[in-house]
Amino acid sequence: MIDDLLQFLDNSPSPWHAVESTIERLDGFECLHEADPWNDLPPNGYVVRDGAIIAWRSPGGDIAPSSPFRLAGAHTDSPVLRVKPHPDSDALGWRQLGVEVYGGILNNTWLDRDLGIAGRVIGSDGTSTLVNVANPIARVPQLAVHLDREVNSKGLTLDAQQHLKPIWGVGISSSGEFASWIGSQAGLNGPAAWWELCLYDVQRASIMGADQSLIASGRLDNLLSCWAATRSLVEARPPAHTALIVFNDHEEVGSSSTTGAAGPFLEQVLSRLVAARGGTSEDFHRALAASSCISADNAHAVHPNYPERHDPDHRPIVNAGPALKVNANQRYATSADTAAEFQRACEAAGVPWQVFVSRNNMPCGSTIGPLTATRLGIATADVGVPQLSMHSARELCGVDDPVHLSNALTSFLTG
Ligand code: ZN
């Protein structure tokens, strides 16, 4: 089963690939398009909007239009380097690529890695093609210690504009060179007109530790949760409600977009599902009032070298189950009610669980949970698998926790 997670991680180097990897696992789910009329609603279906996807499973037969939803949410994007629109440049005999920092990367983790490139390219006729060049084509080389004598005593300082620019060959570059190269990699007849492309570490996801207890990979935050929720939806058997997964894009950059959790995607799909069953706006609001959501996004496991960065009574450890994330200031949406509901789901599935709370003197991150709760008024719990090295190009988590999370979500989605 964990092999399937490793494959999901390796095959999803961009949000659009994560959506494809999700669809591959939705056996028996029918694709609906937003621009089509939704009349004969299939019991199991999905709809894609760029780097976001929503899929649902309902009991089939006649389901009351006001019947509630049980949702599991996650996000498809990860902090990376993205290729700029005019990337061709060279300096002092090196060909370089102009990149833009996407989200809160740990700058130093991008140094000296063999980088591939993946995402989508748009041809001159407007067609969109997924591309994944999985062999190393670029690298951000670190300055030698001989030329930076204080790097180990004073720390590494990187300017995001100047020091994160990868090399991808030698010589002189010409304008349009990258567009032609990526166009041919994508199988286009000519140069790519536009693109959204991520550089990524080509080292494959792997099980590690002498006891095989850990997983090392890029993008564990938050493809791990996408994988777990997808598996849960496939296995869930909702008796009288609709189980649904929603994977948003752009969480790492604030979620305000057509595909982000602050955008309209989920609300539009939910209202259309109710309408397709013959429901009124009254039915829609009744359905939302009785619905609940688990927002799954990784949590910080306690770091053995920095124990002072964690609250001593709320610091999750790996392989001890998903953590309920609590924040009284509503950076997480978890309430006492929704926490108790997730606890019951875990206990029904025989899954251990933990609690994460930030220190009062440390800023707390956030997730799509509070956005879903705020936009739709759906009762939400934030949960996540504990991990180290969050937002590193290569993250680390326990080998047992992804299955723990998936089993808990299956129990929750089944109800
Ligand atoms: Zn995340």
XYZ file of C-alpha atoms and ligand atoms in Angstrom:
416
model
C 0.000 0.000 0.000
C 2.844 2.394 0.829
C 4.313 1.626 -2.593
C 1.196 3.248 -4.040
C 1.863 6.401 -1.985
C 5.479 6.519 -3.208
C 4.235 6.202 -6.767
C 1.651 8.949 -6.179
C 4.415 11.246 -4.896
C 6.807 10.458 -7.761
C 4.123 10.860 -10.417
C 2.852 14.183 -9.038
C 5.624 16.763 -9.442
C 3.088 19.571 -10.105
C -0.507 20.329 -9.004
C -1.823 19.291 -12.425
C -0.015 15.963 -12.184
C -1.431 15.499 -8.654
C -4.928 15.848 -10.152
C -4.042 13.228 -12.802
C -2.686 10.866 -10.128
C -5.922 11.288 -8.172
C -8.087 10.539 -11.225
C -6.066 7.368 -11.928
C -7.178 6.052 -8.546
C -10.872 7.008 -8.899
C -11.891 3.745 -10.482
C -15.567 3.818 -11.494
C -15.972 7.573 -11.007
C -17.471 9.517 -13.905
C -15.937 12.799 -15.124
C -18.288 15.797 -15.251
C -17.427 19.106 -16.916
C -18.379 22.415 -15.373
C -19.600 23.854 -18.677
C -22.027 20.959 -19.272
C -25.506 20.641 -17.744
C -25.549 18.322 -14.712
C -28.820 16.494 -15.126
C -28.258 12.774 -14.633
C -25.892 12.933 -11.723
C -23.741 9.779 -11.422
C -23.490 8.402 -7.855
C -19.686 8.519 -8.148
C -18.237 11.455 -10.037
C -15.526 14.075 -10.209
C -14.905 17.501 -11.684
C -11.525 19.106 -12.432
C -10.682 22.789 -12.503
C -7.002 23.225 -13.472
C -4.902 22.111 -10.479
C -7.940 21.383 -8.284
C -10.334 18.433 -8.188
C -13.552 17.552 -6.388
C -14.842 13.957 -6.332
C -17.832 12.442 -4.585
C -19.438 9.153 -3.741
C -23.127 8.956 -2.828
C -25.189 5.921 -1.848
C -26.967 5.857 -5.215
C -30.679 5.709 -5.772
C -32.843 8.605 -4.663
C -30.981 10.642 -2.090
C -32.782 13.532 -0.359
C -31.709 16.875 -1.895
C -30.994 18.217 1.600
C -28.861 15.223 2.604
C -25.531 16.361 4.063
C -21.963 16.094 2.815
C -18.944 14.694 4.573
C -15.857 16.310 3.103
C -12.128 15.642 3.247
C -9.970 18.515 1.967
C -6.298 18.833 1.054
C -4.119 20.839 -1.354
C -2.241 19.873 -4.496
C 0.468 22.552 -4.537
C 3.875 22.628 -2.849
C 6.475 25.382 -2.461
C 8.792 25.227 -5.484
C 10.742 27.213 -8.036
C 8.649 28.123 -11.095
C 10.010 29.007 -14.541
C 9.464 32.655 -15.488
C 7.875 33.689 -18.829
C 11.222 34.995 -20.167
C 13.648 32.499 -18.623
C 16.493 32.530 -21.162
C 19.658 34.002 -19.783
C 23.354 33.337 -19.518
C 26.291 34.626 -17.534
C 30.030 33.976 -17.739
C 29.696 30.878 -19.894
C 26.733 29.377 -18.026
C 23.233 28.997 -19.417
C 20.685 29.860 -16.730
C 16.927 29.773 -16.221
C 14.971 32.623 -14.689
C 12.796 31.278 -11.862
C 10.199 32.697 -9.502
C 9.844 31.447 -5.945
C 6.382 29.893 -5.386
C 5.319 29.750 -1.737
C 7.518 29.488 1.332
C 10.384 27.284 0.180
C 13.319 26.512 2.470
C 15.840 28.204 0.181
C 18.892 26.181 1.159
C 17.209 22.842 0.423
C 17.126 23.694 -3.271
C 20.911 23.903 -3.507
C 22.908 21.164 -5.220
C 19.925 19.023 -6.137
C 19.351 17.431 -9.515
C 16.237 19.193 -10.753
C 13.660 17.995 -13.264
C 10.811 20.092 -14.574
C 7.066 19.468 -14.704
C 3.779 21.254 -15.195
C 1.691 22.325 -18.139
C 2.520 24.067 -21.388
C 0.128 25.883 -23.652
C 0.598 25.661 -27.420
C 0.011 28.561 -29.805
C -3.480 27.120 -30.528
C -4.346 27.243 -26.815
C -4.181 23.518 -26.113
C -2.779 22.534 -22.742
C -0.339 19.615 -22.384
C 1.097 18.093 -19.231
C 4.842 17.651 -19.353
C 7.230 15.938 -16.960
C 10.953 15.859 -17.691
C 12.023 13.475 -14.947
C 15.751 13.442 -15.681
C 17.950 16.157 -14.194
C 18.138 19.260 -16.372
C 19.018 22.006 -13.889
C 20.773 22.730 -10.607
C 21.224 25.641 -8.205
C 24.910 25.312 -7.316
C 26.030 26.345 -3.843
C 29.129 28.499 -3.443
C 32.192 26.480 -2.377
C 33.114 26.721 1.293
C 36.527 28.063 0.243
C 34.789 31.124 -1.194
C 32.389 31.539 1.747
C 34.563 30.952 4.810
C 31.953 32.015 7.377
C 29.044 29.975 5.994
C 29.267 27.356 8.747
C 29.769 29.781 11.630
C 27.467 32.610 10.562
C 24.883 30.758 8.499
C 23.906 30.810 4.863
C 22.232 33.900 3.447
C 20.588 33.540 0.046
C 19.051 36.316 -1.999
C 16.031 34.790 -3.743
C 16.542 36.819 -6.923
C 20.290 36.391 -7.252
C 21.296 33.130 -5.627
C 18.507 30.690 -6.552
C 18.905 30.963 -10.316
C 19.650 27.498 -11.688
C 22.158 26.622 -14.376
C 20.914 24.276 -17.081
C 23.890 24.103 -19.390
C 26.895 25.958 -20.694
C 27.365 28.503 -23.439
C 25.262 31.390 -24.654
C 21.491 31.260 -24.625
C 19.259 32.740 -27.266
C 15.818 34.228 -26.868
C 13.100 31.585 -27.261
C 15.468 28.721 -26.515
C 13.530 27.447 -23.492
C 10.162 27.791 -25.263
C 11.410 25.607 -28.108
C 12.989 23.054 -25.806
C 9.957 22.619 -23.539
C 7.665 22.614 -26.604
C 9.546 19.646 -28.013
C 9.605 17.900 -24.618
C 5.807 18.272 -24.513
C 5.450 16.917 -28.048
C 4.215 20.211 -29.524
C 4.871 21.068 -33.158
C 6.523 24.352 -32.253
C 7.623 26.373 -29.264
C 5.394 26.569 -26.207
C 3.446 29.838 -26.068
C 2.986 29.860 -22.280
C 3.680 27.578 -19.353
C 3.301 26.961 -15.649
C 6.277 24.795 -14.755
C 7.808 23.641 -11.480
C 11.395 22.612 -10.960
C 11.588 19.602 -8.652
C 14.104 17.242 -7.070
C 14.221 14.118 -9.259
C 15.289 11.852 -6.372
C 12.460 9.397 -5.946
C 10.397 8.967 -2.795
C 11.860 6.263 -0.585
C 11.377 4.307 2.616
C 14.290 4.947 4.960
C 15.718 4.292 8.411
C 17.476 1.109 9.559
C 14.033 0.021 10.777
C 12.291 1.161 7.578
C 10.125 3.468 9.686
C 10.259 6.674 7.619
C 9.383 8.089 4.210
C 11.582 10.715 2.540
C 10.165 12.605 -0.436
C 9.423 15.983 -1.914
C 5.845 17.303 -1.589
C 4.747 15.165 1.389
C 3.003 18.444 2.328
C 0.428 17.901 1.072
C 0.303 15.100 -1.484
C 0.366 12.620 1.376
C -3.066 13.908 2.438
C -4.343 13.881 -1.171
C -3.325 10.227 -1.482
C -4.884 9.285 1.871
C -8.161 11.086 1.129
C -8.419 9.609 -2.381
C -7.989 6.109 -1.008
C -10.596 6.878 1.660
C -13.169 8.064 -0.849
C -12.708 4.920 -2.930
C -13.246 2.765 0.161
C -15.967 4.801 1.913
C -19.543 3.522 1.855
C -21.761 6.465 2.860
C -25.214 5.165 3.864
C -27.358 8.303 3.439
C -25.022 11.226 2.764
C -22.487 12.186 0.107
C -18.782 11.608 0.807
C -16.629 14.134 -1.032
C -12.967 15.074 -1.436
C -11.804 18.551 -2.425
C -8.181 19.198 -3.345
C -7.483 22.891 -3.851
C -4.510 24.538 -5.541
C -2.685 27.695 -4.351
C -2.813 26.893 -0.612
C 0.868 27.749 -0.311
C 0.299 31.247 -1.683
C -2.828 32.263 0.216
C -5.636 30.301 -1.526
C -7.218 33.307 -3.278
C -7.764 32.071 -6.832
C -10.335 30.285 -8.992
C -8.949 26.969 -7.724
C -7.918 27.975 -4.190
C -9.934 27.312 -1.043
C -10.846 31.003 -0.783
C -12.330 30.836 -4.300
C -15.758 29.633 -5.443
C -14.979 26.089 -6.676
C -16.317 24.049 -3.751
C -19.407 26.168 -3.174
C -20.335 26.028 -6.862
C -19.945 22.250 -7.045
C -21.879 21.623 -3.815
C -24.749 23.847 -4.909
C -24.896 22.150 -8.309
C -24.927 18.702 -6.708
C -27.914 19.739 -4.591
C -29.650 21.360 -7.583
C -29.042 18.286 -9.776
C -31.003 16.264 -7.227
C -33.902 18.665 -7.561
C -32.970 20.650 -4.459
C -33.829 24.283 -3.739
C -31.676 26.919 -2.085
C -33.397 25.925 1.155
C -32.191 22.338 0.586
C -28.663 23.611 -0.125
C -28.483 25.513 3.158
C -29.990 22.594 5.079
C -27.371 20.287 3.529
C -24.491 22.601 4.500
C -25.805 23.024 8.049
C -25.698 19.265 8.576
C -22.337 18.741 6.799
C -18.869 18.387 8.271
C -15.334 18.595 6.925
C -11.882 17.264 7.767
C -9.135 19.468 6.367
C -6.017 17.303 6.118
C -2.626 19.014 5.924
C 0.611 17.870 7.490
C 1.590 18.934 11.011
C 4.980 19.580 12.621
C 6.375 16.513 14.352
C 8.583 17.231 17.363
C 12.174 17.805 16.191
C 14.757 16.017 18.340
C 17.356 18.760 17.819
C 14.965 21.649 18.518
C 12.617 20.483 21.298
C 12.289 24.085 22.547
C 10.341 25.005 19.379
C 7.364 22.862 20.433
C 4.740 23.076 23.157
C 5.805 20.381 25.642
C 2.279 18.978 25.992
C 1.193 19.129 22.338
C 4.097 17.914 20.218
C 3.208 15.016 17.915
C 5.637 12.197 17.214
C 5.826 10.195 13.990
C 4.051 6.857 13.525
C 1.618 7.626 16.363
C -1.296 8.678 14.164
C -2.638 11.917 12.688
C -2.659 15.038 14.857
C -5.715 17.163 15.501
C -4.530 20.746 14.994
C -5.984 23.197 17.485
C -5.585 26.973 17.576
C -7.823 29.155 19.734
C -7.100 32.096 17.415
C -8.744 30.184 14.550
C -5.666 29.628 12.412
C -7.085 26.114 12.485
C -10.833 25.512 12.228
C -10.975 22.692 14.790
C -13.663 23.150 17.463
C -14.391 20.951 20.459
C -17.281 19.413 18.495
C -15.309 18.673 15.345
C -12.320 17.393 17.360
C -14.639 14.957 19.147
C -16.052 13.850 15.797
C -12.583 13.112 14.407
C -11.687 11.323 17.640
C -14.752 9.098 17.209
C -13.780 8.379 13.577
C -10.267 7.389 14.699
C -11.544 5.195 17.490
C -14.029 3.459 15.192
C -11.163 2.708 12.787
C -8.725 1.661 15.527
C -6.409 4.544 14.596
C -4.243 6.340 17.198
C -4.390 10.135 17.204
C -2.552 13.082 18.775
C -2.942 16.820 19.298
C -0.839 19.684 17.951
C -0.877 23.205 19.383
C 1.760 25.849 18.572
C 3.750 27.560 21.289
C 2.297 30.919 22.326
C 5.533 32.624 21.295
C 5.656 31.021 17.830
C 3.499 32.051 14.876
C 1.043 29.362 13.781
C 0.630 28.347 10.134
C -2.787 27.890 8.586
C -4.527 25.618 6.108
C -7.582 25.423 3.876
C -9.692 24.401 6.902
C -10.561 27.879 8.234
C -11.272 29.084 4.663
C -13.751 26.272 3.979
C -15.370 26.879 7.363
C -15.532 30.648 6.796
C -16.847 30.534 3.230
C -19.462 27.806 3.665
C -20.122 27.642 7.411
C -19.329 23.918 7.391
C -18.093 22.547 10.729
C -14.429 21.661 10.142
C -11.553 19.940 11.925
C -7.927 20.484 10.900
C -5.836 17.352 11.121
C -2.508 16.241 9.680
C 0.245 13.676 9.634
C 3.296 14.806 11.659
C 6.415 15.435 9.589
C 9.853 17.032 9.771
C 11.468 19.414 7.273
C 8.177 20.973 6.138
C 8.666 22.969 2.904
C 12.086 21.447 2.314
C 12.656 20.123 -1.203
C 12.813 16.747 0.546
C 10.556 16.182 3.548
C 10.316 13.369 6.104
C 7.427 11.543 7.790
C 6.602 8.211 9.408
C 5.767 5.168 7.301
C 2.671 4.230 9.332
C 0.905 7.592 9.509
C -0.351 7.913 5.900
C -2.357 4.682 6.318
C -3.514 5.780 9.780
C -4.819 9.013 8.257
C -6.482 7.208 5.386
C -8.241 4.746 7.690
C -9.472 7.588 9.900
C -10.773 9.476 6.840
C -12.501 6.363 5.511
C -14.273 6.025 8.845
C -15.231 9.730 8.815
C -16.429 9.744 5.180
C -18.502 6.610 5.756
C -20.031 8.196 8.875
Zn 0.334 22.146 3.452
